[in-house]
Amino acid sequence: MTEEDFLFRNTHTDSLENGSISWQSPSNIALIKYWGKSEPQIPKNSSISFTLNNCYTTTTLEFSKKEVSSNDHNIIVIFENEVNVAFKPKILQFFERIDRYVPFIKNFDFVLKTRNSFPHSSGIASSASGLSALALCLMSLEKQLNPSITDGYFKQKASFLARLGSGSAARSVEGEIVVWGEHSEIIDSSDLYGIQFPYSIHSNFKNYNDTILLVDKGEKQVSSTIGHDLMHNHPFAKNRFAQANKNLGRMSKILQNGNLKAFVQLVESEALTLHAMMLTSNPYFILMKSNTLKIIENIWKYRDNTTSDICFTLDAGANVHILFPDREKEKVSAFILKKLVPFCQNNQYICDNLGKGAKKIY
Ligand code: DP6
């Protein structure tokens, strides 16, 4: 598929007056990280993620035909029941980026009502779930205007549009494991959209758990836009992109053969490498907090004293995602509660697990 394949074909768009569409779309956590991109939202390396189940955004898009046609995008954004002006520029920018592919959006006034299942300002990125939910709503609108599109095209274009809003959002349309970015060992992988991991996944990864420890719920210290930009003149960028692609090949094998010891090693190494890129960029950032390190030390101690396959990964922030197989749930949950939750801000954490992807509400 090329970008041209995602242009809107049907020209009879006058029939639809108004309506409302609602989607629920999950967050995801990358195992092999995307950090570094070029225009238009093309990743410098391929990435792979677990789709989450309990952390999601629910978005309702109300649309009504404009009374007077114009080229402007007219959107009112309502976040958690209140009109939100802070999100509006990002959404307007998103609409401008995608209107070539969904030109009919200029024919409507929109009210966008959105809320997250996870606490507001938890430090959990909502751009992946939020922008994928919105992209899916727009695809449902496209489907009403052009009912002949297939389910496969629907999902692919939803991911394609979501990517233009936020790279990681391309990985939030489907479950349970998604690859985004062209990779020689992953058939049908693309820089333009995410695809479901195309090989059979070992049973060790069934219902895999992700407990998210909220270490620091403050505003992000570095926005992802600035963070990705820092990779442009980064002295280690070239090696990092090559390493990430190599790691994705290794991860693909691990997911198929179920080697959890290798999984633990690779996932943690990826998380620390992401942070190493920020530690060594110009300007430099330390995004971990002292409690992040204490949690990591405790996980390593626990692993030394048991046969556990628990491990951690990190986003571009201080929160810690604890990954573990379902058969360890009881023991690891007790350990988390006793030893790790005390390091969380206000003892807050979220229990999540692998999810199946976005769901249409109506
Ligand atoms: C560290 O997808 O938030 O979470 O494309 O600028 O919106 P934009 O960036 P974003 O970057 C995510 C970076 C990451 C790693 C990952 O999810 O792969």
Short mmCIF file of C-alpha atoms and ligand atoms in Angstrom, two decimals, residues 28 30 32-35 37 41 47 90 125 127 163 165-169 171 180 220 224-225 228 274 278 314-316, ligand 1:
data_model
loop_
_atom_site.label_atom_id
_atom_site.label_comp_id
_atom_site.label_asym_id
_atom_site.label_seq_id
_atom_site.Cartn_x
_atom_site.Cartn_y
_atom_site.Cartn_z
CA ASN A 28 -0.11 0.58 24.04
CA ALA A 30 6.29 -0.42 23.18
CA ILE A 32 11.03 -2.11 20.94
CA LYS A 33 10.84 1.67 21.02
CA TYR A 34 10.10 4.25 18.36
CA TRP A 35 12.30 7.28 19.02
CA LYS A 37 11.19 10.16 12.92
CA GLN A 41 5.65 10.86 10.71
CA SER A 47 8.73 -0.72 16.73
CA LYS A 90 -3.23 19.49 18.30
CA ALA A 125 0.43 9.25 27.35
CA SER A 127 -2.03 10.58 22.46
CA ARG A 163 -0.01 7.77 12.70
CA GLY A 165 -1.51 12.44 14.56
CA SER A 166 0.95 10.55 16.74
CA GLY A 167 3.31 7.79 15.66
CA SER A 168 2.55 5.41 18.51
CA ALA A 169 -1.21 5.82 17.81
CA ARG A 171 -0.13 0.78 17.02
CA TRP A 180 4.80 -0.39 12.96
CA LYS A 220 5.87 15.55 30.70
CA SER A 224 7.61 13.59 22.37
CA THR A 225 7.92 16.09 19.49
CA HIS A 228 12.08 12.83 18.54
CA LEU A 274 15.60 4.86 25.14
CA MET A 278 17.81 11.21 26.26
CA LEU A 314 9.64 2.69 30.48
CA ASP A 315 8.07 5.34 28.31
CA ALA A 316 9.60 8.77 27.92
C1 DP6 B 1 8.89 6.71 24.00
O1 DP6 B 1 4.11 8.48 19.50
O2 DP6 B 1 4.26 10.03 21.47
O3 DP6 B 1 6.58 6.18 23.83
O4 DP6 B 1 4.79 10.66 16.94
O5 DP6 B 1 5.58 12.70 18.14
O6 DP6 B 1 3.34 11.72 18.70
P1 DP6 B 1 4.76 11.44 18.22
O7 DP6 B 1 5.47 10.59 19.34
P2 DP6 B 1 4.91 9.45 20.26
O8 DP6 B 1 6.30 8.76 20.71
C2 DP6 B 1 6.30 7.64 21.51
C3 DP6 B 1 7.64 7.39 22.02
C4 DP6 B 1 7.77 6.30 23.07
C5 DP6 B 1 8.15 4.98 22.44
C6 DP6 B 1 7.07 4.22 21.70
O9 DP6 B 1 5.89 4.30 22.09
O10 DP6 B 1 7.44 3.50 20.78
#
